[in-house]
Amino acid sequence: MPLIPEEPQIHESVPGPRATPAAGRTAPTPRPVPGPGPRPAPPRGAPASSARPGKPGPAAPSRGPVPAPPVQRTDSPQPPVAPTGTAAGPQLQLIPAPAGGAVDAADEAVDLLLDSGRPPGEILVLTTGENHPWATHELSFGAASYWAQQDAADDVFYADAGAERVTGRPVVVVAVNAVNAVNAVNDGNAANDDATARALPAALARAGALLIVCGDPERINAVLGAHA
């Protein structure tokens, strides 16, 4: 399951402006596509229905029974699709980043998703190497309180990609980072490769609508090709 930026299923965006460069990053991070999500609330005072009012004038005479309309109408807007993915699977996006900057890229992707209106409880962030700092902090208070936050589903949840208790969410962001600082420089040992090869298919299965992978595209494709 190679993830190649030029393939149709990968949707990379043009890099946007950044307030401050992420630590360990050598180039700006492309802005992720927010993906399918909830429709924004109508402005205050707007009518509840968006249907256009009917044309004024006398009522048309009855024409008898009217046949049922077709299943889909191309001349009228269709309701939004719920963020549960499609039969073809979730939307995929690859954000190039070195192993030492993959977590920073994932954090930026989350910020952009939240700014686009995605509810925090719909976002799951996974790391293939070291835990995200948030996960490390919350685990210091005990596993019970940590996993309770996943079950509450009222905020972004961060977890190890290999954790079996992780449940799916509409949006999954994967940071293909290194196990430790040494591997962040020499990212290429068998442990990191195996973790990445296991994490990406599992993350794809957990993503309902959108999967974002932050990492080195060449390394990711090499690992997936070797484990195909």
PDB file of C-alpha atoms in Angstrom:
ATOM      1  CA  MET A   1       0.000   0.000   0.000  1.00  0.00           C
ATOM      2  CA  PRO A   2       2.568   2.604  -1.104  1.00  0.00           C
ATOM      3  CA  LEU A   3       1.722   6.239  -0.380  1.00  0.00           C
ATOM      4  CA  ILE A   4       3.077   8.240  -3.322  1.00  0.00           C
ATOM      5  CA  PRO A   5       2.343  11.999  -3.386  1.00  0.00           C
ATOM      6  CA  GLU A   6       1.769  11.899  -7.150  1.00  0.00           C
ATOM      7  CA  GLU A   7      -0.862   9.109  -6.992  1.00  0.00           C
ATOM      8  CA  PRO A   8      -4.516  10.154  -7.328  1.00  0.00           C
ATOM      9  CA  GLN A   9      -5.494   8.961  -3.863  1.00  0.00           C
ATOM     10  CA  ILE A  10      -3.007  11.259  -2.195  1.00  0.00           C
ATOM     11  CA  HIS A  11      -4.145  14.886  -1.892  1.00  0.00           C
ATOM     12  CA  GLU A  12      -1.280  17.202  -1.049  1.00  0.00           C
ATOM     13  CA  SER A  13      -1.974  20.900  -0.716  1.00  0.00           C
ATOM     14  CA  VAL A  14       0.101  23.995  -1.430  1.00  0.00           C
ATOM     15  CA  PRO A  15       2.139  24.990   1.642  1.00  0.00           C
ATOM     16  CA  GLY A  16       0.570  27.831   3.577  1.00  0.00           C
ATOM     17  CA  PRO A  17       2.208  30.556   5.690  1.00  0.00           C
ATOM     18  CA  ARG A  18       3.602  29.583   9.052  1.00  0.00           C
ATOM     19  CA  ALA A  19       3.988  31.834  12.057  1.00  0.00           C
ATOM     20  CA  THR A  20       7.107  30.017  13.312  1.00  0.00           C
ATOM     21  CA  PRO A  21       9.036  27.086  11.769  1.00  0.00           C
ATOM     22  CA  ALA A  22       8.638  23.733  13.537  1.00  0.00           C
ATOM     23  CA  ALA A  23      11.690  22.418  15.360  1.00  0.00           C
ATOM     24  CA  GLY A  24      13.731  19.972  13.320  1.00  0.00           C
ATOM     25  CA  ARG A  25      11.856  20.809  10.102  1.00  0.00           C
ATOM     26  CA  THR A  26      13.766  21.600   6.903  1.00  0.00           C
ATOM     27  CA  ALA A  27      10.852  22.891   4.860  1.00  0.00           C
ATOM     28  CA  PRO A  28       7.347  24.328   5.428  1.00  0.00           C
ATOM     29  CA  THR A  29       4.654  21.748   6.028  1.00  0.00           C
ATOM     30  CA  PRO A  30       1.971  21.480   3.301  1.00  0.00           C
ATOM     31  CA  ARG A  31      -1.471  22.405   4.605  1.00  0.00           C
ATOM     32  CA  PRO A  32      -3.627  19.291   4.904  1.00  0.00           C
ATOM     33  CA  VAL A  33      -6.959  19.004   3.222  1.00  0.00           C
ATOM     34  CA  PRO A  34      -9.550  19.253   6.022  1.00  0.00           C
ATOM     35  CA  GLY A  35     -11.576  16.497   4.353  1.00  0.00           C
ATOM     36  CA  PRO A  36     -15.282  15.879   4.695  1.00  0.00           C
ATOM     37  CA  GLY A  37     -16.750  17.390   7.821  1.00  0.00           C
ATOM     38  CA  PRO A  38     -19.820  18.981   9.365  1.00  0.00           C
ATOM     39  CA  ARG A  39     -21.456  21.879   7.559  1.00  0.00           C
ATOM     40  CA  PRO A  40     -20.958  25.249   9.387  1.00  0.00           C
ATOM     41  CA  ALA A  41     -23.945  26.594  11.321  1.00  0.00           C
ATOM     42  CA  PRO A  42     -26.056  29.223   9.465  1.00  0.00           C
ATOM     43  CA  PRO A  43     -25.510  32.871  10.493  1.00  0.00           C
ATOM     44  CA  ARG A  44     -27.646  34.316  13.268  1.00  0.00           C
ATOM     45  CA  GLY A  45     -31.047  35.371  11.999  1.00  0.00           C
ATOM     46  CA  ALA A  46     -30.919  33.183   8.884  1.00  0.00           C
ATOM     47  CA  PRO A  47     -34.008  31.028   8.140  1.00  0.00           C
ATOM     48  CA  ALA A  48     -33.813  27.419   9.271  1.00  0.00           C
ATOM     49  CA  SER A  49     -34.335  26.076   5.761  1.00  0.00           C
ATOM     50  CA  SER A  50     -32.063  26.908   2.815  1.00  0.00           C
ATOM     51  CA  ALA A  51     -34.753  26.070   0.230  1.00  0.00           C
ATOM     52  CA  ARG A  52     -35.638  28.877  -2.109  1.00  0.00           C
ATOM     53  CA  PRO A  53     -39.169  30.370  -1.700  1.00  0.00           C
ATOM     54  CA  GLY A  54     -41.705  29.441  -4.312  1.00  0.00           C
ATOM     55  CA  LYS A  55     -42.573  31.773  -7.206  1.00  0.00           C
ATOM     56  CA  PRO A  56     -45.542  34.043  -6.311  1.00  0.00           C
ATOM     57  CA  GLY A  57     -48.728  33.797  -8.347  1.00  0.00           C
ATOM     58  CA  PRO A  58     -51.922  31.739  -8.583  1.00  0.00           C
ATOM     59  CA  ALA A  59     -51.725  28.090  -7.711  1.00  0.00           C
ATOM     60  CA  ALA A  60     -51.338  25.735 -10.648  1.00  0.00           C
ATOM     61  CA  PRO A  61     -54.329  23.472 -11.416  1.00  0.00           C
ATOM     62  CA  SER A  62     -54.179  19.899 -10.227  1.00  0.00           C
ATOM     63  CA  ARG A  63     -52.671  17.490 -12.761  1.00  0.00           C
ATOM     64  CA  GLY A  64     -53.634  14.312 -11.034  1.00  0.00           C
ATOM     65  CA  PRO A  65     -51.215  11.796  -9.503  1.00  0.00           C
ATOM     66  CA  VAL A  66     -47.523  12.648  -9.909  1.00  0.00           C
ATOM     67  CA  PRO A  67     -44.997   9.831 -10.419  1.00  0.00           C
ATOM     68  CA  ALA A  68     -42.336   9.360  -7.750  1.00  0.00           C
ATOM     69  CA  PRO A  69     -39.111  11.305  -8.375  1.00  0.00           C
ATOM     70  CA  PRO A  70     -35.865   9.448  -9.204  1.00  0.00           C
ATOM     71  CA  VAL A  71     -33.529   8.432  -6.401  1.00  0.00           C
ATOM     72  CA  GLN A  72     -31.075  11.260  -7.166  1.00  0.00           C
ATOM     73  CA  ARG A  73     -31.829  14.644  -8.676  1.00  0.00           C
ATOM     74  CA  THR A  74     -29.048  16.431 -10.534  1.00  0.00           C
ATOM     75  CA  ASP A  75     -30.946  19.747 -10.624  1.00  0.00           C
ATOM     76  CA  SER A  76     -31.084  20.214  -6.837  1.00  0.00           C
ATOM     77  CA  PRO A  77     -28.462  20.245  -4.072  1.00  0.00           C
ATOM     78  CA  GLN A  78     -27.841  16.962  -2.284  1.00  0.00           C
ATOM     79  CA  PRO A  79     -27.495  16.632   1.508  1.00  0.00           C
ATOM     80  CA  PRO A  80     -23.942  16.423   2.859  1.00  0.00           C
ATOM     81  CA  VAL A  81     -22.448  12.985   3.313  1.00  0.00           C
ATOM     82  CA  ALA A  82     -21.837  11.967   6.912  1.00  0.00           C
ATOM     83  CA  PRO A  83     -18.116  11.755   7.814  1.00  0.00           C
ATOM     84  CA  THR A  84     -17.972   7.972   7.816  1.00  0.00           C
ATOM     85  CA  GLY A  85     -15.854   7.429   4.712  1.00  0.00           C
ATOM     86  CA  THR A  86     -16.936   5.738   1.513  1.00  0.00           C
ATOM     87  CA  ALA A  87     -17.011   2.257   0.110  1.00  0.00           C
ATOM     88  CA  ALA A  88     -13.596   2.973  -1.408  1.00  0.00           C
ATOM     89  CA  GLY A  89     -12.150   3.863   2.017  1.00  0.00           C
ATOM     90  CA  PRO A  90     -11.096   7.115   3.686  1.00  0.00           C
ATOM     91  CA  GLN A  91      -9.452   9.985   1.890  1.00  0.00           C
ATOM     92  CA  LEU A  92      -5.639   9.781   2.067  1.00  0.00           C
ATOM     93  CA  GLN A  93      -3.085  12.556   2.403  1.00  0.00           C
ATOM     94  CA  LEU A  94       0.691  12.511   2.837  1.00  0.00           C
ATOM     95  CA  ILE A  95       2.512  15.428   4.485  1.00  0.00           C
ATOM     96  CA  PRO A  96       6.288  15.218   3.895  1.00  0.00           C
ATOM     97  CA  ALA A  97       8.298  15.583   7.107  1.00  0.00           C
ATOM     98  CA  PRO A  98      11.532  14.143   8.547  1.00  0.00           C
ATOM     99  CA  ALA A  99      11.297  11.691  11.426  1.00  0.00           C
ATOM    100  CA  GLY A 100      12.375  14.405  13.859  1.00  0.00           C
ATOM    101  CA  GLY A 101       9.624  16.758  12.644  1.00  0.00           C
ATOM    102  CA  ALA A 102       6.758  14.302  12.102  1.00  0.00           C
ATOM    103  CA  VAL A 103       5.101  15.095  15.449  1.00  0.00           C
ATOM    104  CA  ASP A 104       5.296  18.842  14.751  1.00  0.00           C
ATOM    105  CA  ALA A 105       3.724  18.246  11.331  1.00  0.00           C
ATOM    106  CA  ALA A 106       0.940  16.205  12.940  1.00  0.00           C
ATOM    107  CA  ASP A 107       0.276  18.981  15.475  1.00  0.00           C
ATOM    108  CA  GLU A 108       0.016  21.530  12.676  1.00  0.00           C
ATOM    109  CA  ALA A 109      -2.370  19.261  10.785  1.00  0.00           C
ATOM    110  CA  VAL A 110      -4.571  19.016  13.874  1.00  0.00           C
ATOM    111  CA  ASP A 111      -4.593  22.800  14.255  1.00  0.00           C
ATOM    112  CA  LEU A 112      -5.711  23.213  10.644  1.00  0.00           C
ATOM    113  CA  LEU A 113      -8.418  20.588  11.044  1.00  0.00           C
ATOM    114  CA  LEU A 114      -9.774  22.333  14.141  1.00  0.00           C
ATOM    115  CA  ASP A 115      -9.641  25.715  12.386  1.00  0.00           C
ATOM    116  CA  SER A 116     -11.673  24.223   9.527  1.00  0.00           C
ATOM    117  CA  GLY A 117     -14.456  23.286  11.961  1.00  0.00           C
ATOM    118  CA  ARG A 118     -13.653  19.638  12.629  1.00  0.00           C
ATOM    119  CA  PRO A 119     -14.780  18.708  16.197  1.00  0.00           C
ATOM    120  CA  PRO A 120     -11.818  17.730  18.404  1.00  0.00           C
ATOM    121  CA  GLY A 121     -13.519  14.499  19.449  1.00  0.00           C
ATOM    122  CA  GLU A 122     -13.356  13.255  15.841  1.00  0.00           C
ATOM    123  CA  ILE A 123      -9.532  13.412  15.638  1.00  0.00           C
ATOM    124  CA  LEU A 124      -7.090  10.660  16.618  1.00  0.00           C
ATOM    125  CA  VAL A 125      -3.298  11.197  16.507  1.00  0.00           C
ATOM    126  CA  LEU A 126      -1.011   8.155  16.405  1.00  0.00           C
ATOM    127  CA  THR A 127       2.783   7.979  16.693  1.00  0.00           C
ATOM    128  CA  THR A 128       4.875   5.084  15.379  1.00  0.00           C
ATOM    129  CA  GLY A 129       7.883   5.888  17.603  1.00  0.00           C
ATOM    130  CA  GLU A 130       8.055   7.914  20.802  1.00  0.00           C
ATOM    131  CA  ASN A 131       4.725   8.846  22.378  1.00  0.00           C
ATOM    132  CA  HIS A 132       3.312  12.279  21.742  1.00  0.00           C
ATOM    133  CA  PRO A 133       4.149  14.603  24.694  1.00  0.00           C
ATOM    134  CA  TRP A 134       0.445  14.845  25.549  1.00  0.00           C
ATOM    135  CA  ALA A 135       0.126  11.062  25.781  1.00  0.00           C
ATOM    136  CA  THR A 136       3.260  10.833  27.947  1.00  0.00           C
ATOM    137  CA  HIS A 137       1.877  13.477  30.293  1.00  0.00           C
ATOM    138  CA  GLU A 138      -1.575  11.922  30.605  1.00  0.00           C
ATOM    139  CA  LEU A 139      -0.210   8.408  31.118  1.00  0.00           C
ATOM    140  CA  SER A 140       1.719   9.711  34.114  1.00  0.00           C
ATOM    141  CA  PHE A 141      -1.631   9.970  35.927  1.00  0.00           C
ATOM    142  CA  GLY A 142      -2.476   6.333  35.247  1.00  0.00           C
ATOM    143  CA  ALA A 143      -3.792   4.209  32.418  1.00  0.00           C
ATOM    144  CA  ALA A 144      -7.393   4.286  33.657  1.00  0.00           C
ATOM    145  CA  SER A 145      -7.772   8.067  33.412  1.00  0.00           C
ATOM    146  CA  TYR A 146      -5.848   8.114  30.148  1.00  0.00           C
ATOM    147  CA  TRP A 147      -8.129   5.637  28.346  1.00  0.00           C
ATOM    148  CA  ALA A 148     -11.209   7.228  29.891  1.00  0.00           C
ATOM    149  CA  GLN A 149     -10.438  10.304  27.811  1.00  0.00           C
ATOM    150  CA  GLN A 150     -10.590   8.193  24.656  1.00  0.00           C
ATOM    151  CA  ASP A 151     -13.985   6.828  25.687  1.00  0.00           C
ATOM    152  CA  ALA A 152     -15.281  10.341  26.458  1.00  0.00           C
ATOM    153  CA  ALA A 153     -14.472  11.385  22.847  1.00  0.00           C
ATOM    154  CA  ASP A 154     -14.710  15.088  23.660  1.00  0.00           C
ATOM    155  CA  ASP A 155     -11.163  16.050  22.676  1.00  0.00           C
ATOM    156  CA  VAL A 156      -8.283  15.080  20.388  1.00  0.00           C
ATOM    157  CA  PHE A 157      -6.781  11.790  21.567  1.00  0.00           C
ATOM    158  CA  TYR A 158      -3.097  10.870  21.220  1.00  0.00           C
ATOM    159  CA  ALA A 159      -1.867   7.282  21.371  1.00  0.00           C
ATOM    160  CA  ASP A 160       0.812   4.853  20.299  1.00  0.00           C
ATOM    161  CA  ALA A 161       0.052   3.394  16.877  1.00  0.00           C
ATOM    162  CA  GLY A 162       0.552  -0.126  18.213  1.00  0.00           C
ATOM    163  CA  ALA A 163      -1.857   0.199  21.155  1.00  0.00           C
ATOM    164  CA  GLU A 164      -4.614  -2.390  20.836  1.00  0.00           C
ATOM    165  CA  ARG A 165      -7.146  -0.379  22.862  1.00  0.00           C
ATOM    166  CA  VAL A 166      -7.192   2.483  20.365  1.00  0.00           C
ATOM    167  CA  THR A 167     -10.579   2.871  18.680  1.00  0.00           C
ATOM    168  CA  GLY A 168     -11.331   4.467  15.332  1.00  0.00           C
ATOM    169  CA  ARG A 169     -12.373   8.042  14.645  1.00  0.00           C
ATOM    170  CA  PRO A 170     -13.444   9.935  11.513  1.00  0.00           C
ATOM    171  CA  VAL A 171      -9.983  11.525  11.144  1.00  0.00           C
ATOM    172  CA  VAL A 172      -6.695   9.776  11.952  1.00  0.00           C
ATOM    173  CA  VAL A 173      -3.337  11.584  11.822  1.00  0.00           C
ATOM    174  CA  VAL A 174      -0.196   9.406  11.882  1.00  0.00           C
ATOM    175  CA  ALA A 175       3.223  10.812  12.806  1.00  0.00           C
ATOM    176  CA  VAL A 176       5.890   8.452  11.436  1.00  0.00           C
ATOM    177  CA  ASN A 177       8.474   9.478  14.004  1.00  0.00           C
ATOM    178  CA  ALA A 178      11.497   7.711  15.474  1.00  0.00           C
ATOM    179  CA  VAL A 179      11.795   5.610  18.614  1.00  0.00           C
ATOM    180  CA  ASN A 180      14.361   7.959  20.158  1.00  0.00           C
ATOM    181  CA  ALA A 181      16.591  10.928  19.375  1.00  0.00           C
ATOM    182  CA  VAL A 182      19.328   8.726  17.862  1.00  0.00           C
ATOM    183  CA  ASN A 183      16.884   7.122  15.465  1.00  0.00           C
ATOM    184  CA  ALA A 184      15.511  10.561  14.552  1.00  0.00           C
ATOM    185  CA  VAL A 185      18.911  11.207  12.928  1.00  0.00           C
ATOM    186  CA  ASN A 186      19.563   7.654  11.698  1.00  0.00           C
ATOM    187  CA  ASP A 187      16.001   6.717  10.852  1.00  0.00           C
ATOM    188  CA  GLY A 188      16.403   3.372   9.195  1.00  0.00           C
ATOM    189  CA  ASN A 189      16.665   0.533  11.693  1.00  0.00           C
ATOM    190  CA  ALA A 190      14.499  -2.553  11.485  1.00  0.00           C
ATOM    191  CA  ALA A 191      12.424  -1.655  14.566  1.00  0.00           C
ATOM    192  CA  ASN A 192      11.254   1.633  13.080  1.00  0.00           C
ATOM    193  CA  ASP A 193      10.541   0.025   9.719  1.00  0.00           C
ATOM    194  CA  ASP A 194       8.471  -2.768  11.242  1.00  0.00           C
ATOM    195  CA  ALA A 195       6.513  -0.324  13.421  1.00  0.00           C
ATOM    196  CA  THR A 196       5.695   1.820  10.379  1.00  0.00           C
ATOM    197  CA  ALA A 197       4.663  -1.196   8.291  1.00  0.00           C
ATOM    198  CA  ARG A 198       2.237  -2.291  11.021  1.00  0.00           C
ATOM    199  CA  ALA A 199       0.958   1.167  11.921  1.00  0.00           C
ATOM    200  CA  LEU A 200      -0.167   2.426   8.517  1.00  0.00           C
ATOM    201  CA  PRO A 201      -2.595  -0.398   7.590  1.00  0.00           C
ATOM    202  CA  ALA A 202      -4.016  -0.308  11.131  1.00  0.00           C
ATOM    203  CA  ALA A 203      -4.451   3.471  10.951  1.00  0.00           C
ATOM    204  CA  LEU A 204      -6.205   3.145   7.596  1.00  0.00           C
ATOM    205  CA  ALA A 205      -8.660   0.691   9.153  1.00  0.00           C
ATOM    206  CA  ARG A 206      -9.353   3.106  12.035  1.00  0.00           C
ATOM    207  CA  ALA A 207      -9.938   6.172   9.851  1.00  0.00           C
ATOM    208  CA  GLY A 208     -13.560   6.758   8.937  1.00  0.00           C
ATOM    209  CA  ALA A 209     -13.254   9.712   6.540  1.00  0.00           C
ATOM    210  CA  LEU A 210      -9.670  10.998   6.374  1.00  0.00           C
ATOM    211  CA  LEU A 211      -6.166   9.593   6.992  1.00  0.00           C
ATOM    212  CA  ILE A 212      -3.205  11.988   7.151  1.00  0.00           C
ATOM    213  CA  VAL A 213       0.321  10.530   7.278  1.00  0.00           C
ATOM    214  CA  CYS A 214       3.202  12.797   8.317  1.00  0.00           C
ATOM    215  CA  GLY A 215       6.639  11.430   7.448  1.00  0.00           C
ATOM    216  CA  ASP A 216       9.350  10.901   4.854  1.00  0.00           C
ATOM    217  CA  PRO A 217       7.544   9.847   1.636  1.00  0.00           C
ATOM    218  CA  GLU A 218      10.500   7.873   0.278  1.00  0.00           C
ATOM    219  CA  ARG A 219      11.001   6.052   3.571  1.00  0.00           C
ATOM    220  CA  ILE A 220       7.292   5.272   3.935  1.00  0.00           C
ATOM    221  CA  ASN A 221       7.012   3.903   0.410  1.00  0.00           C
ATOM    222  CA  ALA A 222      10.196   1.866   0.831  1.00  0.00           C
ATOM    223  CA  VAL A 223       8.906   0.298   4.047  1.00  0.00           C
ATOM    224  CA  LEU A 224       5.483  -0.513   2.603  1.00  0.00           C
ATOM    225  CA  GLY A 225       7.052  -1.938  -0.552  1.00  0.00           C
ATOM    226  CA  ALA A 226       9.378  -4.166   1.445  1.00  0.00           C
ATOM    227  CA  HIS A 227       6.481  -5.495   3.555  1.00  0.00           C
ATOM    228  CA  ALA A 228       3.968  -5.838   0.724  1.00  0.00           C
TER     229      ALA A 228
END
